[in-house]
Coordinates of C-alpha atoms and ligand atoms in Angstrom, one line a residue:
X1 CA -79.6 -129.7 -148.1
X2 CA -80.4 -126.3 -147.5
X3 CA -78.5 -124.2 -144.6
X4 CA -81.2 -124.4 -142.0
X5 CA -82.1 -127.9 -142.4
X6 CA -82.5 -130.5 -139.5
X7 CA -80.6 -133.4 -139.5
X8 CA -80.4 -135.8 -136.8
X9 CA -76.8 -138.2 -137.2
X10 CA -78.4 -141.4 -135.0
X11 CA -76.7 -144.1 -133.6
X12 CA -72.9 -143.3 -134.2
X13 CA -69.8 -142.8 -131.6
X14 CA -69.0 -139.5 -130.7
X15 CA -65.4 -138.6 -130.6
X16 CA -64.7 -134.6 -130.0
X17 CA -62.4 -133.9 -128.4
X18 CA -63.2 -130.0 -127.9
X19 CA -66.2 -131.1 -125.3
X20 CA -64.5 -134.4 -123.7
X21 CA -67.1 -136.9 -125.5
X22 CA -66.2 -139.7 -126.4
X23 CA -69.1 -142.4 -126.5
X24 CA -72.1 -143.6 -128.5
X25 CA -74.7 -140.6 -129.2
X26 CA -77.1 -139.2 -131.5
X27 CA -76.3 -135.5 -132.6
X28 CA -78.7 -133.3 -133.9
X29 CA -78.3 -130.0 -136.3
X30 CA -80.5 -127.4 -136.5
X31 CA -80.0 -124.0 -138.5
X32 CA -76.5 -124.5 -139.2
X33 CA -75.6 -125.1 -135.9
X34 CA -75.2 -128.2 -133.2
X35 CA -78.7 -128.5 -131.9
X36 CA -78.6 -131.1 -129.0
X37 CA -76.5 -134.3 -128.2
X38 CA -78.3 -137.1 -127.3
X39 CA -82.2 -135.7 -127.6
X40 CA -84.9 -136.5 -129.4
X41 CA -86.6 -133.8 -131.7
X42 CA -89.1 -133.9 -134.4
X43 CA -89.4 -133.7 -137.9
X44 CA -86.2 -134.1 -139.2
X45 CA -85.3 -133.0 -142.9
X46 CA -82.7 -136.0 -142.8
X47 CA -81.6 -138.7 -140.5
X48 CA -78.2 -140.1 -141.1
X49 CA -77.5 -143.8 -139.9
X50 CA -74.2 -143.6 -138.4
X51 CA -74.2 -147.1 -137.0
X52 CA -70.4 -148.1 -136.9
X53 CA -69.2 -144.7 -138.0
X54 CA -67.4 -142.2 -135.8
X55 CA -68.8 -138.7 -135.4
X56 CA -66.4 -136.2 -135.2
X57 CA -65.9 -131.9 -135.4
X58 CA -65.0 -131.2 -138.9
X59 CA -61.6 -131.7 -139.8
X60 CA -59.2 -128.8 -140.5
X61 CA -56.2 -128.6 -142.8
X62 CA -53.7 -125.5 -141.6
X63 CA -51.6 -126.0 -144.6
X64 CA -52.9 -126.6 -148.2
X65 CA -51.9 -125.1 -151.5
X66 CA -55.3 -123.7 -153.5
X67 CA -53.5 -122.2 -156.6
X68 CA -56.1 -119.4 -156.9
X69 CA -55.3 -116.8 -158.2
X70 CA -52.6 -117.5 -161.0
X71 CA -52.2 -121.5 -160.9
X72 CA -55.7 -122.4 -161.9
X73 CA -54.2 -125.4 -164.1
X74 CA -52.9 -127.4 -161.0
X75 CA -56.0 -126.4 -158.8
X76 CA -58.7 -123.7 -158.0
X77 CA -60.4 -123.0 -154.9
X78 CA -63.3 -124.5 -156.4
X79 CA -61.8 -128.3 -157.0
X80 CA -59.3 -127.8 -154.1
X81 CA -61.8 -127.4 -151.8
X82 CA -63.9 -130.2 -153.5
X83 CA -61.1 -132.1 -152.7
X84 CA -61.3 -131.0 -149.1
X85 CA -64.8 -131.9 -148.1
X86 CA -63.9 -135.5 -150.1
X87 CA -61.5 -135.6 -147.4
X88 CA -63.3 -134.7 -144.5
X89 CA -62.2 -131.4 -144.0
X90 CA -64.9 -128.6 -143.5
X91 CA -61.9 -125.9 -143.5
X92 CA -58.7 -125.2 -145.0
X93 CA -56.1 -122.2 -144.6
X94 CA -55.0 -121.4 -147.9
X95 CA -50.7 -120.4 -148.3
X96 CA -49.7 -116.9 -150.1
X97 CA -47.6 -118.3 -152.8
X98 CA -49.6 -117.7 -155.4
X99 CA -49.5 -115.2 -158.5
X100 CA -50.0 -112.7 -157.8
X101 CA -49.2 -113.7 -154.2
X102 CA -51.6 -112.6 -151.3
X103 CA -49.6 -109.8 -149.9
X104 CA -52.5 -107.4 -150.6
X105 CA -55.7 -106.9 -149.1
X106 CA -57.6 -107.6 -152.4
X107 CA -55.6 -110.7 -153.5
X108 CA -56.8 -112.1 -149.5
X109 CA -60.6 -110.4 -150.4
X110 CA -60.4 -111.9 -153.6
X111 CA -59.9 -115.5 -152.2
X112 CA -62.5 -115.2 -149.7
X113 CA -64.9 -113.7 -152.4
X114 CA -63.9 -116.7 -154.5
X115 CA -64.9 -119.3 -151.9
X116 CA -67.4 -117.8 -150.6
X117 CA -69.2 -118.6 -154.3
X118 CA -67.4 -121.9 -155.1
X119 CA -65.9 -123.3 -152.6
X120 CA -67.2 -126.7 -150.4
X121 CA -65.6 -125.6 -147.2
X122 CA -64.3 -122.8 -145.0
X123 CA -61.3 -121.0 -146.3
X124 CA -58.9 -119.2 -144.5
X125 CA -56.4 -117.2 -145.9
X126 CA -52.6 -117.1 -145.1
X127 CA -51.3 -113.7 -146.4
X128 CA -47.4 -113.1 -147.0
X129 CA -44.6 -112.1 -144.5
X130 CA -42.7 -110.1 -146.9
X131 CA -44.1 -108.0 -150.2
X132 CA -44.0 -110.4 -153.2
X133 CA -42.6 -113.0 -150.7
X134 CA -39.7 -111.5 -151.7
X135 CA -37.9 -111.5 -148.2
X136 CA -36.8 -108.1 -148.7
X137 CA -39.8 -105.9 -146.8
X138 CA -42.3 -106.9 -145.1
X139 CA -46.2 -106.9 -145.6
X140 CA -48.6 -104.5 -144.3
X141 CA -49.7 -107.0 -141.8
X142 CA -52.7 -105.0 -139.9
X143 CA -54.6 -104.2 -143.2
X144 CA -54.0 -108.1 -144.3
X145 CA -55.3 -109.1 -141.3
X146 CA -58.4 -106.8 -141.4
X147 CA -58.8 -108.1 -145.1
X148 CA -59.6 -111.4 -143.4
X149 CA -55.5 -113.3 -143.2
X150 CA -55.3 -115.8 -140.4
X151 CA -51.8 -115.9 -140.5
X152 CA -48.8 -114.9 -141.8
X153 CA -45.8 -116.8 -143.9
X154 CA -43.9 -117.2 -147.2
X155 CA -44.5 -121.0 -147.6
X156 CA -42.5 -122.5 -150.1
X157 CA -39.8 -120.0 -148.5
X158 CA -38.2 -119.3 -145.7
X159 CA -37.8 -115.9 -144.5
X160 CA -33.6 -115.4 -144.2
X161 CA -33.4 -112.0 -143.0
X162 CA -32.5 -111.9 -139.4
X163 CA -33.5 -108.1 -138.7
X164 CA -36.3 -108.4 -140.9
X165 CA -37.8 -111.9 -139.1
X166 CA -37.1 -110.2 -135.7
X167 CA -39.1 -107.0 -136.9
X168 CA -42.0 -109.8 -138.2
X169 CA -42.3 -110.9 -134.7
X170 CA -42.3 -107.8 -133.4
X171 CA -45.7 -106.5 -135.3
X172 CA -47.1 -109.8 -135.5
X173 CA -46.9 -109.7 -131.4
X174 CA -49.1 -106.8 -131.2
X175 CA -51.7 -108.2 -134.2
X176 CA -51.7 -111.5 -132.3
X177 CA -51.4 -113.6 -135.4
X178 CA -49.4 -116.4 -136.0
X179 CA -46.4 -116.4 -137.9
X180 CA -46.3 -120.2 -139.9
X181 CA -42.1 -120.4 -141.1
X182 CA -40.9 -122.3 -143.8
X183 CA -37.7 -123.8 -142.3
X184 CA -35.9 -123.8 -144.7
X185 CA -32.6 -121.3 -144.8
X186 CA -31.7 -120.8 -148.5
X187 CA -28.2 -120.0 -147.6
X188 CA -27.7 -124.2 -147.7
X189 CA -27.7 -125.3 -150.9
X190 CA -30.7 -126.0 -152.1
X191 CA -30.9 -129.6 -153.3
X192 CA -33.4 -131.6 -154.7
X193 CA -33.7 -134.0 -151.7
X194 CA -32.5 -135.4 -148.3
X195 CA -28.3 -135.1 -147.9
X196 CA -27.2 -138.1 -147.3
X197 CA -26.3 -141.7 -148.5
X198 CA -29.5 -141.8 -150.9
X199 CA -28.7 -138.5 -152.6
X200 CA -25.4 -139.4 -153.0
X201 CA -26.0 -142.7 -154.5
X202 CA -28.7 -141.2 -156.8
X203 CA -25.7 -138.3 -157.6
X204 CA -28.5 -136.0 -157.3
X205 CA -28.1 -132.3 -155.4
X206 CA -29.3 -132.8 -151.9
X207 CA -30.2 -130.3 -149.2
X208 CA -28.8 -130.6 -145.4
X209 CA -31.6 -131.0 -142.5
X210 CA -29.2 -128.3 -140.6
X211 CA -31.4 -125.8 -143.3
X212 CA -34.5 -126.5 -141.5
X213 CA -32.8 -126.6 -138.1
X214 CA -30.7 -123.5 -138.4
X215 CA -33.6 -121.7 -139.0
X216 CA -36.2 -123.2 -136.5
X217 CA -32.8 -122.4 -133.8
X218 CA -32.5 -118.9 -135.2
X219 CA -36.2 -117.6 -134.8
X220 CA -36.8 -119.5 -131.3
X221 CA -33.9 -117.5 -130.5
X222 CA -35.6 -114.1 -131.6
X223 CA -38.8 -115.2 -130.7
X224 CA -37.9 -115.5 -127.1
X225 CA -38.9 -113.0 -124.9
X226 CA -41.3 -111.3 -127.2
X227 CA -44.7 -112.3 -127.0
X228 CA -45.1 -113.5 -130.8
X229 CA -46.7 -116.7 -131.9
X230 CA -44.4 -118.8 -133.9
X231 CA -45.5 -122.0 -135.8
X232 CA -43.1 -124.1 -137.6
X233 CA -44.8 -125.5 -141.1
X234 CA -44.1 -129.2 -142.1
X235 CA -41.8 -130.4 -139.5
X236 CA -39.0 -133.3 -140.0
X237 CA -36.3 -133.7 -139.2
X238 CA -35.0 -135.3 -135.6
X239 CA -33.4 -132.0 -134.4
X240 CA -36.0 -130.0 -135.2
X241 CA -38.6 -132.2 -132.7
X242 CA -36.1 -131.5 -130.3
X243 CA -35.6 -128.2 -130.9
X244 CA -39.4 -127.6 -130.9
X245 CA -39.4 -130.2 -127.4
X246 CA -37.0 -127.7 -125.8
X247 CA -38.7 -124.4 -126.6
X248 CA -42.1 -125.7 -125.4
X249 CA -39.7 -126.2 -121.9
X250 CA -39.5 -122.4 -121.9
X251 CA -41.1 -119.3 -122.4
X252 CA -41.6 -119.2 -126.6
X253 CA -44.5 -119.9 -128.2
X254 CA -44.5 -122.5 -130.6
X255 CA -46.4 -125.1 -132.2
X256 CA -45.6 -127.1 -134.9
X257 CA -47.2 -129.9 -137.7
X258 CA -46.3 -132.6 -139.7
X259 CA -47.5 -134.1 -142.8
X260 CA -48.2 -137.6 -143.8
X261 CA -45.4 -138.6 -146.0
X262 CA -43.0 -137.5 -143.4
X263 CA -44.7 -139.9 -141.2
X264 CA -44.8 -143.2 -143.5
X265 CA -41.8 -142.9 -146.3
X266 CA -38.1 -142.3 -145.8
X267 CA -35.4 -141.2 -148.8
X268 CA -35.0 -144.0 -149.9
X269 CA -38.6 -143.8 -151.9
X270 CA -36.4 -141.2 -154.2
X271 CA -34.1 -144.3 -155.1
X272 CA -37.1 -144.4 -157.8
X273 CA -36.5 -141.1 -159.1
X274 CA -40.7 -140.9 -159.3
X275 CA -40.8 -137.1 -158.7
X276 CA -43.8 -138.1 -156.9
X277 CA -41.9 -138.4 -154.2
X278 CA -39.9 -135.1 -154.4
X279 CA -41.5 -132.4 -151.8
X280 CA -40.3 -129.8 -149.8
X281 CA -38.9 -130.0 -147.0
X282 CA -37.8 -133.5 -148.5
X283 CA -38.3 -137.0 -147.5
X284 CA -35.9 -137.8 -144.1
X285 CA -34.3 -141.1 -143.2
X286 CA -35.8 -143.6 -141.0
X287 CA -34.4 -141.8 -137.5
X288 CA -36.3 -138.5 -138.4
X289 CA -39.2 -140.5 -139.5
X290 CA -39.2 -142.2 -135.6
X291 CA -38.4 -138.8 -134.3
X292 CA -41.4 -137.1 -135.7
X293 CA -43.7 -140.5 -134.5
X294 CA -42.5 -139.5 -130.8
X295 CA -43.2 -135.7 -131.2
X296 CA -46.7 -136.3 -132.4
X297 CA -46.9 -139.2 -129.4
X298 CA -45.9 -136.7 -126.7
X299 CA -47.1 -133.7 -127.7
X300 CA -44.6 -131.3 -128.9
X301 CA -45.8 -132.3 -132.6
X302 CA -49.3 -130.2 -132.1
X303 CA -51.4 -130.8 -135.2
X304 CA -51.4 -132.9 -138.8
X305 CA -51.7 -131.3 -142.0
X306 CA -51.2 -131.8 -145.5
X307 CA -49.2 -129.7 -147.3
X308 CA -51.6 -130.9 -150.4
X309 CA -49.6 -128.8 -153.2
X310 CA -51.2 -129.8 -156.4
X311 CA -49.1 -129.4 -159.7
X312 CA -49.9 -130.5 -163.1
X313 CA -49.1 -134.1 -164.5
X314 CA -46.4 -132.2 -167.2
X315 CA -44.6 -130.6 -164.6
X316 CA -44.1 -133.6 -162.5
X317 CA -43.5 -135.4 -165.1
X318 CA -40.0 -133.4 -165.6
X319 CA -37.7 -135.7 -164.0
X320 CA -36.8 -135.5 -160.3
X321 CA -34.4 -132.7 -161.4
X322 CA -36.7 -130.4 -162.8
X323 CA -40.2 -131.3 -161.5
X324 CA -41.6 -128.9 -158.9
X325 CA -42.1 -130.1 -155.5
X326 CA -45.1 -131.0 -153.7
X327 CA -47.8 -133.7 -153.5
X328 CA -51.9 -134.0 -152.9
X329 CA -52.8 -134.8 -149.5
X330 CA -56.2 -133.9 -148.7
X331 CA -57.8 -136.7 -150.1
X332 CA -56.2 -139.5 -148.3
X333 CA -54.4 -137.6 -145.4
X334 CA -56.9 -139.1 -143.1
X335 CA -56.6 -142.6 -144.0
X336 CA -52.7 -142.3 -144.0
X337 CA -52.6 -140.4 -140.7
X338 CA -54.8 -143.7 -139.5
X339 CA -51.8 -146.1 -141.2
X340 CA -48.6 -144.0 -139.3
X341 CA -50.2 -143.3 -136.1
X342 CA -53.9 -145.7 -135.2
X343 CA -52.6 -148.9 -137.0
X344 CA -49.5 -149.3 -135.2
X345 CA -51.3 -148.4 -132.1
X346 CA -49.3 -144.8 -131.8
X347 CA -52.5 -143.0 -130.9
X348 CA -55.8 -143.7 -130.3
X349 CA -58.6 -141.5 -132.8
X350 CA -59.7 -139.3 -130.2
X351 CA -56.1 -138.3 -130.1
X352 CA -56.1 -138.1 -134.2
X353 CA -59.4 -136.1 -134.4
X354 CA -57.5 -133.5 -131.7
X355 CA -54.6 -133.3 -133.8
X356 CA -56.9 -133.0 -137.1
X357 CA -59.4 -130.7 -135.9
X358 CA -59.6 -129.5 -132.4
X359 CA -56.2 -128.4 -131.8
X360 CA -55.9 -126.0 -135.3
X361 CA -59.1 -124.4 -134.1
X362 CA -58.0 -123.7 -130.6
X363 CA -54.0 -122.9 -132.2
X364 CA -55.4 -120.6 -134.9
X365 CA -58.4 -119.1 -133.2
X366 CA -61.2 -120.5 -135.8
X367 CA -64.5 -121.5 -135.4
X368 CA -65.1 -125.3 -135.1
X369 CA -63.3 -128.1 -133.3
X370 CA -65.7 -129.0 -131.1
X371 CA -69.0 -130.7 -131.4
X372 CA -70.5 -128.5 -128.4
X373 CA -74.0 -127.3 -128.4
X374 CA -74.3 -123.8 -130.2
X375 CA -71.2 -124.5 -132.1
X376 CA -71.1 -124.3 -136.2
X377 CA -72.8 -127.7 -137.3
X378 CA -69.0 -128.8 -139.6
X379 CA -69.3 -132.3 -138.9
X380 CA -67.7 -135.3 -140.1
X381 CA -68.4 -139.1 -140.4
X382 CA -65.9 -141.7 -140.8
X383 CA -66.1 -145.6 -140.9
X384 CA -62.6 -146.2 -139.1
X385 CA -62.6 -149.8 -140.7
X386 CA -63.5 -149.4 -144.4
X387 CA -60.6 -150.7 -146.4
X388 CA -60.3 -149.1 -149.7
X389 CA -57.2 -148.7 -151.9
X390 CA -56.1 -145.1 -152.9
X391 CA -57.1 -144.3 -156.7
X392 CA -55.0 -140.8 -157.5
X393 CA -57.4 -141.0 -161.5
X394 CA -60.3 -140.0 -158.8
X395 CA -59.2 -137.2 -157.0
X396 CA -61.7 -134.4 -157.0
X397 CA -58.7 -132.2 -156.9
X398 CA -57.0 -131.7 -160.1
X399 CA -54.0 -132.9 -158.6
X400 CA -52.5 -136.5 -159.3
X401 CA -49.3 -136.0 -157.7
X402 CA -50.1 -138.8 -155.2
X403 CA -46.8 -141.2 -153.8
X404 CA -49.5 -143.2 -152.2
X405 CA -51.2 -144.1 -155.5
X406 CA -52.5 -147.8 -155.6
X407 CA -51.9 -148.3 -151.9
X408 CA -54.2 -150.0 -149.5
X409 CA -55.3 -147.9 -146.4
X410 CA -58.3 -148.1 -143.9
X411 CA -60.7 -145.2 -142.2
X412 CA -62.6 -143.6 -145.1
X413 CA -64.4 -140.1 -144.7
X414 CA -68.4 -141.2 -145.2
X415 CA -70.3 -137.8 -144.8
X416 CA -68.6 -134.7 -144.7
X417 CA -71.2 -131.2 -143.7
X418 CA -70.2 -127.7 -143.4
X419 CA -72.2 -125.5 -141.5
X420 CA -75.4 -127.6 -141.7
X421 CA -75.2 -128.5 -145.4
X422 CA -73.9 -132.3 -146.1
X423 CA -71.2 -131.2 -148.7
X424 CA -70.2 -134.7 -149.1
X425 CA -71.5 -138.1 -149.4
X426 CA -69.7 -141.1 -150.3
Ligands
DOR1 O1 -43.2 -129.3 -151.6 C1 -43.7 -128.2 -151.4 N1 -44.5 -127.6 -152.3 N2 -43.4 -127.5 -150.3 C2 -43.7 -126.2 -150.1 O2 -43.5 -125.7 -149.1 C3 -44.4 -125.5 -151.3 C4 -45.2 -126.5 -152.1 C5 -45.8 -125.8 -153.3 O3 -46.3 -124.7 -153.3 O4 -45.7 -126.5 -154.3

């Protein structure tokens, strides 16, 4: 379909959230952008039938690892963001910790170069906090920011410093970017899962939850007062929610996500010792997994993301000791999200598709989220009842590191279009 193209999407339900609809209508696309809503127009290039499907703004995914440049064998920007459209996702922000990592302006130039030739979907990069993501200086954050960077953080780390964080928030304040913080502070020991009864049984190093709370109390406590935007990455455990809760009391400003494993699996999945289910921060009991439920519930959880982070079957297949962590998630992060949150009656999906798409637009300042007239034509269409059973051997993304291999989910991404151009089609 070339960029241009009209397409008319007849007969499904509307759900976008960014312009309040949420009913039965025909949308219309015209030169890569929403055309109309409900009005007839000629001579269409293509007319969907989306007759039991929901129509929705294209999904976005704040938190995906695309490997590019330097970890082409576990992904490139070209399969990841294959894998993204697969899952309904017309954009993705891309994290630093790559090699070389993307504390330069060419490494963040080079990404968008990259995917602006092979890539399926928006890309949005996430440049560095600190050279090298070293946590020892930090990154020119004005000419990263000109170079095209969303957002700032050193995923996969947490930045420890406490005069250097409070110096991040200070320049960040004035660029008005985001900074995204691993919560993790390396100064716990760094274990290989969850502390607790399951790590201990398993007699395998595990890592407190204070590590992710200390740090979420310690930057809420020097980003109060200054105006900086701070966004905790991959929320989970109970005290953290509540930490996040109280903050959004007062005068910081914070948003935080959470992922779908921390949503539907607890530690005890590691009793398996399937490094598949080793990930960072690391699978929480039950309580935490309740806790995060009620944060997404009552809004102090603000969006949903992945955390896909793709690594190759011979690394994985290290042991739980030695693998690295991570797992794929943009494949079936929609259809899981559906399973925690729609199926047990949590949420309803004009509630999901705000937390998917609407809300990272309006957090993060992007284009999209909304379905509104004039807006850029990154649409998605999902049959919210198609049961299908997740198949890890037919990811587009090179990734198989899947827990949720072989499991039986419903809500399936149909049609996935960027920008006027259907980039997916089941
Ligand atoms: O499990 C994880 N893997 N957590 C992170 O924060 C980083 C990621 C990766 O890059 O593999």
């Amino acid at each position: 379909m070339p960029e241009g193209g009209f397409i008319l999407i007849k007969g499904g339900h509307v759900v976008d959230p960014g312009s309040r609809h949420d009913a039965p209508a025909d949308l219309t696309i015209a030169g890569g952008v929403i055309s109309a809503c409900g009005s007839d127009q000629p001579a269409f290039e293509r007319v969907i039938d989306a007759a039991g499907l929901l129509v929705v703004p294209g999904l976005i995914d704040m938190h995906v690892h695309l490997r590019e440049p330097g970890g082409e064998h576990k992904e490139t920007i070209e399969t990841g963001t294959a894998a993204a459209v697969a899952g309904g996702f017309t954009a993705v922000a891309c994290m630093p910790n790559t090699a070389p990592p993307a504390d330069t302006p060419n490494v963040v130039k080079g990404i968008l170069q990259k995917a602006q030739e092979v890539g399926s979907c928006r890309v949005y990069p996430i440049a560095c906090l600190s050279k090298g993501r070293a946590g020892k200086e930090l990154a020119d954050f004005r000419a990263l920011a000109e170079a095209g960077a969303v957002a700032f953080s050193d995923d996969g780390d947490g930045l420890a410093d406490n005069a250097l964080m409070a110096a991040a928030f200070e320049a960040l304040a004035t660029l008005d970017r985001p900074v995204i913080q691993h919560c993790e502070d390396p100064t716990f020991t760094r274990g290989v899962m969850h502390e607790g009864e399951v790590s201990r049984d398993l007699g395998l190093p595990g890592l407190s939850p204070l590590a992710e709370e200390f740090m979420i109390a310690r930057d809420l406590a020097l980003a109060e007062g200054c105006s900086a935007r701070y966004h905790v990455a991959h929320i989970s455990t109970r005290r953290a929610v509540e930490l996040v809760r109280t903050a959004k009391a007062g005068s910081v400003r914070v948003t935080t996500e959470v992922c779908p494993h921390h949503l539907l699996l607890t530690d005890e999945a590691c009793r398996t010792k399937d490094a598949n289910f080793k990930m960072h921060p690391p699978l929480r009991p039950q309580r935490d997994v309740d806790a995060c439920i009620a944060g997404v519930i009552d809004g102090t959880i603000d969006m949903l993301v992945t955390d896909h982070a793709p690594h190759a079957a011979e690394e994985k297949a290290r042991g739980f000791l030695e693998a690295p962590p991570g797992i794929v998630g943009l494949e079936t992060s929609l259809a899981l999200f559906a399973k925690a949150l729609i199926a047990p009656r949590h949420i309803e999906w004009y509630k999901l598709i705000e937390l998917m798409s609407t809300a990272p637009a309006r957090i993060f300042g992007l284009p999209g989220g909304s379905l509104a007239v004039g807006g850029p034509a990154d649409v998605t269409l999902i049959d919210p009842h198609a049961e299908w059973t997740i198949d890890a051997a037919r990811f587009r993304s090179k990734g198989r590191n899947c827990p949720f291999d072989g499991m039986a989910v419903a809500g399936r991404v149909v049609c996935t279009i960027v920008g006027g151009e259907i980039k997916y089609e089941l």
